[in-house]
PDB file of C-alpha atoms in Angstrom:
ATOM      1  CA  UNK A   1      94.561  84.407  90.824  1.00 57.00           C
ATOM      2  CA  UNK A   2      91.031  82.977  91.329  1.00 67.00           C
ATOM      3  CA  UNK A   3      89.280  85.970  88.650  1.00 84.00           C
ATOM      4  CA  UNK A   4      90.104  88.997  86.767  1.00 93.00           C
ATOM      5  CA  UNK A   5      89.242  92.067  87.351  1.00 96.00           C
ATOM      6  CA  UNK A   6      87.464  93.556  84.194  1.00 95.00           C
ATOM      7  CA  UNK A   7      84.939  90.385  84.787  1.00 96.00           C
ATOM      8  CA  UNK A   8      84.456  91.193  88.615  1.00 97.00           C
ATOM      9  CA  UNK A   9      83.386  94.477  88.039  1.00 97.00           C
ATOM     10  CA  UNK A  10      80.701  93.984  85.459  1.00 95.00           C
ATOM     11  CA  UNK A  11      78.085  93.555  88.171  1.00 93.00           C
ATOM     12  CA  UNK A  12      78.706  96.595  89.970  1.00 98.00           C
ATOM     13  CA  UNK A  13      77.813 100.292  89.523  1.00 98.00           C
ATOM     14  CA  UNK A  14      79.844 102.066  92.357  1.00 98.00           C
ATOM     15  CA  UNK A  15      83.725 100.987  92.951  1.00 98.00           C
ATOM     16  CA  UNK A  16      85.378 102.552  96.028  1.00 98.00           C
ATOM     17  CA  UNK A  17      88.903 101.974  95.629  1.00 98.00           C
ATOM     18  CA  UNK A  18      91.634 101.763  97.984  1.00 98.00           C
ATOM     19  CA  UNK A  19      95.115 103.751  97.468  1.00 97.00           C
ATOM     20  CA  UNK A  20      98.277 102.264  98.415  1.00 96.00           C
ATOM     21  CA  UNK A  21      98.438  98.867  97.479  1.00 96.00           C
ATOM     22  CA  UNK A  22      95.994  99.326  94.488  1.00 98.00           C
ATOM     23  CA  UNK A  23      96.800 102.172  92.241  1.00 98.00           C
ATOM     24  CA  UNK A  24     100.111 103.856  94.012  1.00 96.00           C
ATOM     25  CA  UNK A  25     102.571 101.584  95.414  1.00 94.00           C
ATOM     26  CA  UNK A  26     106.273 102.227  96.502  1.00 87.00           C
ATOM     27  CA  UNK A  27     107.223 103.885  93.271  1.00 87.00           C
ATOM     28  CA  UNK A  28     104.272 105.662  92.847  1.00 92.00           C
ATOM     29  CA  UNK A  29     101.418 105.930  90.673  1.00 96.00           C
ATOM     30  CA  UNK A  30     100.670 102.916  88.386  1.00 97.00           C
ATOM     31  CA  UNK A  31     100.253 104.291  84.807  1.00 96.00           C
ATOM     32  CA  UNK A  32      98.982 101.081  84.114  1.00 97.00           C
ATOM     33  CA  UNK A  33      95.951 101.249  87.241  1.00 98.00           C
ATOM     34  CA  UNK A  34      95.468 104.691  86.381  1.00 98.00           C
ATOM     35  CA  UNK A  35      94.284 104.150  83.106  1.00 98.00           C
ATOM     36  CA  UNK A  36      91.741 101.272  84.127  1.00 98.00           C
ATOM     37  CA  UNK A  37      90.388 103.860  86.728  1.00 98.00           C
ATOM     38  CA  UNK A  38      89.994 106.063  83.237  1.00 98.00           C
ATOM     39  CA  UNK A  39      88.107 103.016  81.387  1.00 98.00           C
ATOM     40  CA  UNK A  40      85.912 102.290  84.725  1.00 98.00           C
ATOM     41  CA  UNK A  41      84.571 105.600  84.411  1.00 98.00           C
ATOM     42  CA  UNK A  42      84.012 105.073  80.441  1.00 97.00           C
ATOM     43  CA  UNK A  43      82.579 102.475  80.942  1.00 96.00           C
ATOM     44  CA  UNK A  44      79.910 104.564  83.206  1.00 97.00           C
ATOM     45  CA  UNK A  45      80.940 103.129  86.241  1.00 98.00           C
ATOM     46  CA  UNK A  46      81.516 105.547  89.628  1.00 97.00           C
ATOM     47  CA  UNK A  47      84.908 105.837  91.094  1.00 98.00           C
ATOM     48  CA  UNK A  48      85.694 106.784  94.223  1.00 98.00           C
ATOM     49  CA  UNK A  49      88.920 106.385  96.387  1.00 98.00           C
ATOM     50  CA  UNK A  50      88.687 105.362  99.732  1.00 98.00           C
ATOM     51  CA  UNK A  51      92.051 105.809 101.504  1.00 98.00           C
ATOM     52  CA  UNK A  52      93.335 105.676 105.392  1.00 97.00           C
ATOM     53  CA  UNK A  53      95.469 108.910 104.747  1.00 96.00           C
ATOM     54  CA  UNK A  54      95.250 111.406 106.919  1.00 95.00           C
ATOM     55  CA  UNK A  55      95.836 114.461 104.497  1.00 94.00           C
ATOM     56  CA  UNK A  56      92.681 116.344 104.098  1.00 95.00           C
ATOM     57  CA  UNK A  57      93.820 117.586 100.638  1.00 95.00           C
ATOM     58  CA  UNK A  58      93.849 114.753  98.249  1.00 97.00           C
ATOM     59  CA  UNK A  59      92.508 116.214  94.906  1.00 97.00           C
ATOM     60  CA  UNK A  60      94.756 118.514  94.834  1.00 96.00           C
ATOM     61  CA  UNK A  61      97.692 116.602  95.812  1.00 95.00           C
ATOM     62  CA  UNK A  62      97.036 113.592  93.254  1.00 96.00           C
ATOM     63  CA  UNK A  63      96.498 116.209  90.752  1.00 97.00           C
ATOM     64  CA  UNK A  64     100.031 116.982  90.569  1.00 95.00           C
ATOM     65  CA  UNK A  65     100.840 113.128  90.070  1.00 95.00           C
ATOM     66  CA  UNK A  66      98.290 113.124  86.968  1.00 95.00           C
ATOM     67  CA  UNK A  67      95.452 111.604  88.603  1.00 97.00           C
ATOM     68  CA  UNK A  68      92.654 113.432  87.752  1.00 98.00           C
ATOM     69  CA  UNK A  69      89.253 113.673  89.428  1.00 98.00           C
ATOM     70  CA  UNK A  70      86.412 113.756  86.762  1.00 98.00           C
ATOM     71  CA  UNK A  71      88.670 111.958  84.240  1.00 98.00           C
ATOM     72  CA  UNK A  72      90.069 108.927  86.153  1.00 98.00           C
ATOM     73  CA  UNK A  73      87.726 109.109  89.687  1.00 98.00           C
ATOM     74  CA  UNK A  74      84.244 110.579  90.909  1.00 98.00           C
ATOM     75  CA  UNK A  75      85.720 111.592  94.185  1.00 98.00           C
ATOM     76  CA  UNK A  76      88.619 110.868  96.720  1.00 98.00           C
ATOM     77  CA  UNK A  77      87.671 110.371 100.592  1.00 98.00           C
ATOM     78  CA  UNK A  78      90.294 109.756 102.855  1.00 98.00           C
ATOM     79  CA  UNK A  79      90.103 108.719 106.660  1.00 98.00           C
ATOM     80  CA  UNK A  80      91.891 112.259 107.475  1.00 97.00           C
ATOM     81  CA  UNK A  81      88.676 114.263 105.981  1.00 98.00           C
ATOM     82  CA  UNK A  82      86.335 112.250 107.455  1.00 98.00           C
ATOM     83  CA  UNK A  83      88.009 112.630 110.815  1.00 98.00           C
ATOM     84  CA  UNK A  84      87.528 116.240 110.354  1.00 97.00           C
ATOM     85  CA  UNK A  85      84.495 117.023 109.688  1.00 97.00           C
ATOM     86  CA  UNK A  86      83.355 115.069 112.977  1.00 97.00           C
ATOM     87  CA  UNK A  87      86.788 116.891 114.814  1.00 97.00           C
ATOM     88  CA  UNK A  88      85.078 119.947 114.223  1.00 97.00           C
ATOM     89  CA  UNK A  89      81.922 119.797 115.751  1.00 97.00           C
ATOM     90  CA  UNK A  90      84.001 119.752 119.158  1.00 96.00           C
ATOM     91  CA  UNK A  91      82.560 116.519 120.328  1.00 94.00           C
ATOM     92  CA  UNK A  92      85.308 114.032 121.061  1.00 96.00           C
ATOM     93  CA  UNK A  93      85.322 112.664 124.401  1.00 93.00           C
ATOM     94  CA  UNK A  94      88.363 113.394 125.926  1.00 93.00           C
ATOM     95  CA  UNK A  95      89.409 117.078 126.577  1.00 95.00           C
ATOM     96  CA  UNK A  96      90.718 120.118 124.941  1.00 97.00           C
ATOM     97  CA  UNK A  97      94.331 119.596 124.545  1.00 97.00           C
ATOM     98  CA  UNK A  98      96.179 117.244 122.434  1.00 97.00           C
ATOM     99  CA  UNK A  99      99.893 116.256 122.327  1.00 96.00           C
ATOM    100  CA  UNK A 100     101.232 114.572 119.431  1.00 96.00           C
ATOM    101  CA  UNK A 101     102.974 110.880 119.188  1.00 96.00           C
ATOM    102  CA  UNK A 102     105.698 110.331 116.656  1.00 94.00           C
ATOM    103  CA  UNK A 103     105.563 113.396 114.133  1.00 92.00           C
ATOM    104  CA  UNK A 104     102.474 114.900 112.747  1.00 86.00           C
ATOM    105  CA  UNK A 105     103.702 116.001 108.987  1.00 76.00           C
ATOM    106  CA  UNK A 106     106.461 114.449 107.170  1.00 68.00           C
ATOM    107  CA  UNK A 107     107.861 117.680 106.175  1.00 67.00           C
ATOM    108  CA  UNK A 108     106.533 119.674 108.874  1.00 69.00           C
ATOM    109  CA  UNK A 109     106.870 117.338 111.774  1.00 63.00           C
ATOM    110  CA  UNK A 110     105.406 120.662 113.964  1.00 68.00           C
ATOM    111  CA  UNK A 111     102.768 121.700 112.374  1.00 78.00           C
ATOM    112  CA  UNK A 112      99.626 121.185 113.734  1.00 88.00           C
ATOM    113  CA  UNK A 113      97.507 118.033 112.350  1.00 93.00           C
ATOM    114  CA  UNK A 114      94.780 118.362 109.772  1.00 92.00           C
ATOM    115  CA  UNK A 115      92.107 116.911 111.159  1.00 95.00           C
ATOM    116  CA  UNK A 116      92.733 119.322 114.256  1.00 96.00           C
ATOM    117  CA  UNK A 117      91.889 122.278 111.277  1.00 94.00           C
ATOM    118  CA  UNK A 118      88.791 124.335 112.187  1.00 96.00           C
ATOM    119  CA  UNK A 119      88.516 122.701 115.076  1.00 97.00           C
ATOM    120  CA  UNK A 120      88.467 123.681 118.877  1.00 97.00           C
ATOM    121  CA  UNK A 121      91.445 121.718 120.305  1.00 97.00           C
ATOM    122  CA  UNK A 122      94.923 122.962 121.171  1.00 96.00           C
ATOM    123  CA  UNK A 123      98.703 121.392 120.232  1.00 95.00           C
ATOM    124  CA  UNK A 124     100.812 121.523 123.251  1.00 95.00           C
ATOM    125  CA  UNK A 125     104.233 120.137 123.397  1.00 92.00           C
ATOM    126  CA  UNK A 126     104.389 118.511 127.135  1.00 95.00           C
ATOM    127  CA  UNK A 127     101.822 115.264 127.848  1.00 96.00           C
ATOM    128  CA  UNK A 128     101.547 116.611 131.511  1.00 97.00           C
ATOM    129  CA  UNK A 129      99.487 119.192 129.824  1.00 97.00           C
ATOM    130  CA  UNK A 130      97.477 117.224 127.791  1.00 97.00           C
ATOM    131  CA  UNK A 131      94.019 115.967 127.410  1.00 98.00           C
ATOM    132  CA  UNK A 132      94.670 113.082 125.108  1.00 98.00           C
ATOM    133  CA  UNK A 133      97.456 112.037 122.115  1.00 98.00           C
ATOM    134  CA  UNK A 134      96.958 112.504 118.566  1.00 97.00           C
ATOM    135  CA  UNK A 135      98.901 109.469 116.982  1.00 97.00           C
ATOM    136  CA  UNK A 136     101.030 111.120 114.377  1.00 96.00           C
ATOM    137  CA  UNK A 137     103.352 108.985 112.312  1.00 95.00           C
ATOM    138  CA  UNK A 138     105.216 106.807 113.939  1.00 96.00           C
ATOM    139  CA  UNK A 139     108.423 108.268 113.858  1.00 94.00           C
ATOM    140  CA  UNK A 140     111.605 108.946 115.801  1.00 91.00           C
ATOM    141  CA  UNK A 141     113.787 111.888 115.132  1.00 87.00           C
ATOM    142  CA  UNK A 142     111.877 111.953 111.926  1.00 86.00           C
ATOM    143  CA  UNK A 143     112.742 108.468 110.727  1.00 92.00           C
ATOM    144  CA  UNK A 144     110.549 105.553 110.287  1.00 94.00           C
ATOM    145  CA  UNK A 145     110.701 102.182 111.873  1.00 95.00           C
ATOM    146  CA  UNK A 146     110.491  98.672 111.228  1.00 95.00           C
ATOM    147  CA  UNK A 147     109.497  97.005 114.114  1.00 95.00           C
ATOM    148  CA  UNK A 148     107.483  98.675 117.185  1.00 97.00           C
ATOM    149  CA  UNK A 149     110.856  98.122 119.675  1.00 96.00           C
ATOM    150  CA  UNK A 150     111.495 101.902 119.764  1.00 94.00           C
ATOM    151  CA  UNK A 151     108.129 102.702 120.473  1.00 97.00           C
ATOM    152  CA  UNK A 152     106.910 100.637 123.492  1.00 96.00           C
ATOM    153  CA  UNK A 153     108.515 102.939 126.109  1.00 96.00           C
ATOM    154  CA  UNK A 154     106.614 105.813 125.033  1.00 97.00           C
ATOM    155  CA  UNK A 155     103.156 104.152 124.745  1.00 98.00           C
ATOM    156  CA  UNK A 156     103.468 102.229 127.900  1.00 98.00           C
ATOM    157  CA  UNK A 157     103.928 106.221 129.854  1.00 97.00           C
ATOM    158  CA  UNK A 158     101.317 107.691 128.111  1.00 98.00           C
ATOM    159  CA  UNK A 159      99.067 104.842 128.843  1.00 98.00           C
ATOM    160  CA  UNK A 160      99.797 104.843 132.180  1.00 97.00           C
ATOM    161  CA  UNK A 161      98.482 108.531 132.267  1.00 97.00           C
ATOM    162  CA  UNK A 162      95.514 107.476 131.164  1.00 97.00           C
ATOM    163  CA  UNK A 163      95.637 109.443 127.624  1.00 98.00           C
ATOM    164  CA  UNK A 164      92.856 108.402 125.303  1.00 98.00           C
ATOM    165  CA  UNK A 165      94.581 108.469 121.735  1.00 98.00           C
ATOM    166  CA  UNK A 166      92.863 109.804 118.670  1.00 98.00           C
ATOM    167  CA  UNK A 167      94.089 107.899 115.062  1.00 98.00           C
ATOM    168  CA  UNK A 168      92.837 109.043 112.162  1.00 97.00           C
ATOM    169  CA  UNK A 169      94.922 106.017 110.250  1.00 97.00           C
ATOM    170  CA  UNK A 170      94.027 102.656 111.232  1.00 97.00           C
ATOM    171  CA  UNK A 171      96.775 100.851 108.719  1.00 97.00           C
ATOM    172  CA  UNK A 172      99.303  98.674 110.421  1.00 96.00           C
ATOM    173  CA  UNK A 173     102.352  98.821 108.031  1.00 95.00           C
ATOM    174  CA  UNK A 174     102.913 101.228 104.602  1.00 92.00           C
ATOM    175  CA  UNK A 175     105.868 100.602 101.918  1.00 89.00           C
ATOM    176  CA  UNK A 176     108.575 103.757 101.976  1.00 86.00           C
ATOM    177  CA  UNK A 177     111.838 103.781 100.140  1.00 81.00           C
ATOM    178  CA  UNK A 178     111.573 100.038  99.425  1.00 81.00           C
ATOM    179  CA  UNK A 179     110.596  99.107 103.082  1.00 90.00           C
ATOM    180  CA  UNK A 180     107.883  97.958 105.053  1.00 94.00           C
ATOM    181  CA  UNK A 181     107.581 100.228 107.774  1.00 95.00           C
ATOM    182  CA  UNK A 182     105.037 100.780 111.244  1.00 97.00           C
ATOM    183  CA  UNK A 183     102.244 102.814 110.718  1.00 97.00           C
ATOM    184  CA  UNK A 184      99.405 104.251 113.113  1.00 98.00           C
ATOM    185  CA  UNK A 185      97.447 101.130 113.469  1.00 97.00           C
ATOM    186  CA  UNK A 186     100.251  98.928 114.936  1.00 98.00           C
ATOM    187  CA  UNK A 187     100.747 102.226 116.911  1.00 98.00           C
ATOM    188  CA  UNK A 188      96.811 102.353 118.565  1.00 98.00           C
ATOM    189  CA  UNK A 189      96.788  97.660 118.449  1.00 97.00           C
ATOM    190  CA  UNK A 190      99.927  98.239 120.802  1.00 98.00           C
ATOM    191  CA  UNK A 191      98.119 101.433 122.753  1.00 98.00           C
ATOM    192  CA  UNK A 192      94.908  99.181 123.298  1.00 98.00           C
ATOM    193  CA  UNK A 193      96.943  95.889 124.716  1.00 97.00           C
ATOM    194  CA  UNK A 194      98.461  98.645 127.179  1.00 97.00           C
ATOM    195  CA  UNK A 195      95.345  99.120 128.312  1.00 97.00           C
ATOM    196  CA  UNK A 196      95.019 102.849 126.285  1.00 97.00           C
ATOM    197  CA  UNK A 197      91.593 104.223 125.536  1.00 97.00           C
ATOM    198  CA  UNK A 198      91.552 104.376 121.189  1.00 98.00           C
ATOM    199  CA  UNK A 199      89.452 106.907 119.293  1.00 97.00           C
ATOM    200  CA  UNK A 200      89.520 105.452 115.621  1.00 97.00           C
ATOM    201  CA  UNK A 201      88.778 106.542 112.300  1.00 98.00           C
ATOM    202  CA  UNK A 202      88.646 105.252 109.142  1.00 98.00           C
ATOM    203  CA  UNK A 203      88.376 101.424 107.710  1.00 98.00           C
ATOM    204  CA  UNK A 204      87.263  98.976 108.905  1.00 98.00           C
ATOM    205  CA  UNK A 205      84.742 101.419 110.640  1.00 97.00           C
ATOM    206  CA  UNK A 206      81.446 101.392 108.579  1.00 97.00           C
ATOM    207  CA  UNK A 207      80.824 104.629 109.625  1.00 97.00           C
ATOM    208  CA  UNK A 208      83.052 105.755 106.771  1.00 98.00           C
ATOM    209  CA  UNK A 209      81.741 103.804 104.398  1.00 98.00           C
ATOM    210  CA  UNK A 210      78.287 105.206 105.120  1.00 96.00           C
ATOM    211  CA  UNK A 211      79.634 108.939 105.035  1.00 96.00           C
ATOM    212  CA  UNK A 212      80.476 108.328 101.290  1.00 97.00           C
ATOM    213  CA  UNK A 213      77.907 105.943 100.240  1.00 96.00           C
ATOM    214  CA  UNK A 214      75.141 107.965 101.941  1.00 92.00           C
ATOM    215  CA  UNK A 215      71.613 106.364 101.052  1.00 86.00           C
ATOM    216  CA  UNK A 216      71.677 107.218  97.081  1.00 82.00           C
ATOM    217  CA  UNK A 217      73.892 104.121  96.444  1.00 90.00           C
ATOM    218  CA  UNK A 218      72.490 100.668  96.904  1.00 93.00           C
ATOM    219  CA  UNK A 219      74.548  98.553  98.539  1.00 95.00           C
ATOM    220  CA  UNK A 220      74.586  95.650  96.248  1.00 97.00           C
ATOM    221  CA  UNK A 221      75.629  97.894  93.201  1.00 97.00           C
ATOM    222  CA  UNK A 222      79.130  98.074  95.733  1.00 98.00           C
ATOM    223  CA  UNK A 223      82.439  96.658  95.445  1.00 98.00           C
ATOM    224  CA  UNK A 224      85.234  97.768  97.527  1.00 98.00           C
ATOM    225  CA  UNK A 225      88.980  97.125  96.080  1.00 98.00           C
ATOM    226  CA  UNK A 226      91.745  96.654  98.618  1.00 98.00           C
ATOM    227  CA  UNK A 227      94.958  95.045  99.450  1.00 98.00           C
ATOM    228  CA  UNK A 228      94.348  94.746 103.195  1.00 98.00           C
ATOM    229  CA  UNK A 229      92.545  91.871 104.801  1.00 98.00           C
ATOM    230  CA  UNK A 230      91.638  93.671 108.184  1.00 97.00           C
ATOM    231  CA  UNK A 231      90.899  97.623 107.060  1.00 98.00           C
ATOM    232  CA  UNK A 232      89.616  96.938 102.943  1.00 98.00           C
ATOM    233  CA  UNK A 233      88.188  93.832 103.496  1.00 98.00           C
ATOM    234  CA  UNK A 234      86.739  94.055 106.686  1.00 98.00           C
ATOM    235  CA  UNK A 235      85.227  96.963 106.481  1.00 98.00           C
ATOM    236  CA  UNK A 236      83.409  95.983 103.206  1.00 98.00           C
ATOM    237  CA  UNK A 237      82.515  92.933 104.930  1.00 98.00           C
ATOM    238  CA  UNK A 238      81.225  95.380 107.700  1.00 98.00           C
ATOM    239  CA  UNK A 239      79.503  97.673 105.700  1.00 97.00           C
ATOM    240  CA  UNK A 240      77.661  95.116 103.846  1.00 97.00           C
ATOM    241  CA  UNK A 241      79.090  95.688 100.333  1.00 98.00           C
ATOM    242  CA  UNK A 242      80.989  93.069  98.698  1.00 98.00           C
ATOM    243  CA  UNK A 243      84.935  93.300  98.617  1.00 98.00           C
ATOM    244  CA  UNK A 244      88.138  92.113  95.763  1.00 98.00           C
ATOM    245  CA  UNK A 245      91.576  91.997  97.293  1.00 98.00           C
ATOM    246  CA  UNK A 246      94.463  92.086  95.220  1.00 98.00           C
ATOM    247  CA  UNK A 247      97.984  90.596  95.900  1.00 97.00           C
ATOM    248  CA  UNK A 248     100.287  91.779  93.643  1.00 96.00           C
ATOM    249  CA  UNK A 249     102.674  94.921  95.780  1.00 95.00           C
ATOM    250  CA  UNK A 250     100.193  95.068  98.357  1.00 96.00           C
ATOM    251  CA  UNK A 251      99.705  94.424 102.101  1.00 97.00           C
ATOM    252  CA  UNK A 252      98.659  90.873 101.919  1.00 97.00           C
ATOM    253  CA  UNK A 253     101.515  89.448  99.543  1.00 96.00           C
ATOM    254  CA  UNK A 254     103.792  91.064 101.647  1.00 95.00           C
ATOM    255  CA  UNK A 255     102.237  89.038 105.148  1.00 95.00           C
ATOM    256  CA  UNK A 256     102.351  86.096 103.200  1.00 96.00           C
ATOM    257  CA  UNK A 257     106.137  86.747 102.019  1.00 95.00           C
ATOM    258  CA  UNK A 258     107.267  87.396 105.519  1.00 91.00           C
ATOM    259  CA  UNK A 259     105.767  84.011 106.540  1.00 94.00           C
ATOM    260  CA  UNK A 260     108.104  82.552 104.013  1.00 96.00           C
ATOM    261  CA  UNK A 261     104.482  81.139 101.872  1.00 97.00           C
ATOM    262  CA  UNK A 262     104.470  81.096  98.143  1.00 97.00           C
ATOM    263  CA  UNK A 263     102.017  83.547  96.808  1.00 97.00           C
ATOM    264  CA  UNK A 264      99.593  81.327  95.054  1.00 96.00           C
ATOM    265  CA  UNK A 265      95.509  80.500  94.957  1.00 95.00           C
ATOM    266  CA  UNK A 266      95.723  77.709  97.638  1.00 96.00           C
ATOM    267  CA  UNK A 267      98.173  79.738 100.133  1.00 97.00           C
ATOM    268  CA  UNK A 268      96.196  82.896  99.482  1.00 97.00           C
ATOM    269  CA  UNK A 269      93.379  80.992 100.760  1.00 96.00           C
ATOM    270  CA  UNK A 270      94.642  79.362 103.791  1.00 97.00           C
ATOM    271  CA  UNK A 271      95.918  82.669 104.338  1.00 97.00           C
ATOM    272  CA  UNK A 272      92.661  83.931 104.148  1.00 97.00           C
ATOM    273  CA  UNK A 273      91.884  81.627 106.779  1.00 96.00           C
ATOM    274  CA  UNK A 274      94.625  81.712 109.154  1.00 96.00           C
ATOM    275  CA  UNK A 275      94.257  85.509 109.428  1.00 93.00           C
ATOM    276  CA  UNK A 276      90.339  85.343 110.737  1.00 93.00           C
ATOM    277  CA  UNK A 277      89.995  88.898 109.586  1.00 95.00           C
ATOM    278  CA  UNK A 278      88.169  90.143 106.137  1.00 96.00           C
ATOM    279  CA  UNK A 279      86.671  87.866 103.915  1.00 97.00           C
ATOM    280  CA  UNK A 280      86.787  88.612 100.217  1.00 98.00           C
ATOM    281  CA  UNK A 281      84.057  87.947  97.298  1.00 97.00           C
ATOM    282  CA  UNK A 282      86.777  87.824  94.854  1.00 97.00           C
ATOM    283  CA  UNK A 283      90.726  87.760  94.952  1.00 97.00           C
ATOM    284  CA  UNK A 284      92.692  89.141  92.019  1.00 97.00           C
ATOM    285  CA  UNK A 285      96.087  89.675  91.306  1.00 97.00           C
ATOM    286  CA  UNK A 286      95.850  93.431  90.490  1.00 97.00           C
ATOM    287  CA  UNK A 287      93.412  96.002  88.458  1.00 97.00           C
ATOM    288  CA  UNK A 288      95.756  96.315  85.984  1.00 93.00           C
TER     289      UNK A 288
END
């Protein structure tokens, strides 16, 4: 790839780091990632992850998968915390009631969201009753999907009772058992060409990035690490810190794939291009 990694972050003080794609990919953790987190932080550099999950527990959860904050990371925001701290205040513009699209917990597809925790707003099952849609996971009878064919249908009636829809993951696509499968922001792309009011947190929004940068880091100290042109990218682009995507397992070697283009400096680039999204400072294979 066009640089490597241990020379692009020499000139930075503050790495956010994206999640899937970066460090934790379809068989899990990288041992290998991991351990440069570990020698980031040695090196006196500060960590922190900045994921489009919406769990609002993620210390404890990566804890239990041996990544651990103080020793490998500084601290670990994801779009599902942010989304509830401003859920609580009570302020979003569109009611009191919430049904939920697809499934809201992969284990407990009932339970009630966490970003919906502490907050004043109320599950109910029928979108008669409803206020607005919380876009879950997009799933059907529990079971992921490929392509957005199964989910048109659905959309198209809540649109058409005008249902603003509240996201708290804007990523388009995330890699389960070995597949590529639709995630909430093909869900809310689909929900806006409909004609479907979107309430969106997360990257590319800025707003994130200035709820964990605050004004104690300088911008220019920055660099955000992602796989994904149009959330990672972007919103480094948008936040005015500079950006590294890397290819290898992630978002943006899988586009290319599907386009049947060989992953390599001067397709990455016209990829780049062709995609009008993101713009990287630097492109790297991997951080590991």
């Amino acid at each position: 790839m066009n640089a490597r990694f241990q020379d692009v972050v020499k000139n930075f003080t503050s790495i956010l780091v994206d999640n899937y794609g970066v460090v934790t990919f379809a068989d899990g953790l990288n041992v290998k990632a991991v351990e440069v987190l570990k020698k980031l932080r040695g090196m006196g550099k500060k960590v922190i992850f900045l994921s489009n999950a919406t769990f609002t527990d993620p210390e404890q959860r990566y804890a239990k998968k041996g990544l651990i904050k103080g020793i490998h990371y500084d601290a670990f925001v994801t779009s599902g915390q942010y989304a509830n701290e401003d859920i609580k205040k009570g302020t979003l513009p569109c009611g009191r009631k919430y049904v939920v699209f697809g499934t809201a917990n992969f284990k407990k597809p009932d339970k009630v969201p966490a970003i919906f925790n502490g907050s004043p707003y109320d599950l109910v099952v029928d979108p008669e009753d409803a206020d607005f849609v919380y876009c879950g996971i997009p799933q059907i009878n529990g079971e992921d999907r490929i392509t957005m064919d199964d989910f048109y249908g659905e959309l198209e009636k809540l649109a058409g009772m005008g249902l603003p829809m509240v996201c708290s993951n804007p990523d388009e696509i995330a890699s389960e058992d070995g597949r590529w499968v639709i995630r909430q922001g093909s869900i809310v792309n689909a929900y806006r060409a409909l004609g479907g009011q979107v309430v969106l947190y997360g990257k590319p929004d800025p707003d994130i990035f200035d709820w964990v940068l605050g004004n104690e880091i300088a911008r220019e100290k920055v660099l955000m690490v992602g796989d994904t042109l149009g959330t990672d990218i972007l919103g480094a682009n948008m936040a005015g810190v500079s950006s590294c995507l890397t290819i290898r397992g992630g978002v943006t070697e899988m586009r290319m794939l599907q386009r049947g283009m060989k992953v390599d400096n001067e397709n990455i680039k016209a990829f780049i291009a062709a995609t009008q999204s993101g713009i990287p400072n630097f492109i790297v294979d991997g951080i590991f």
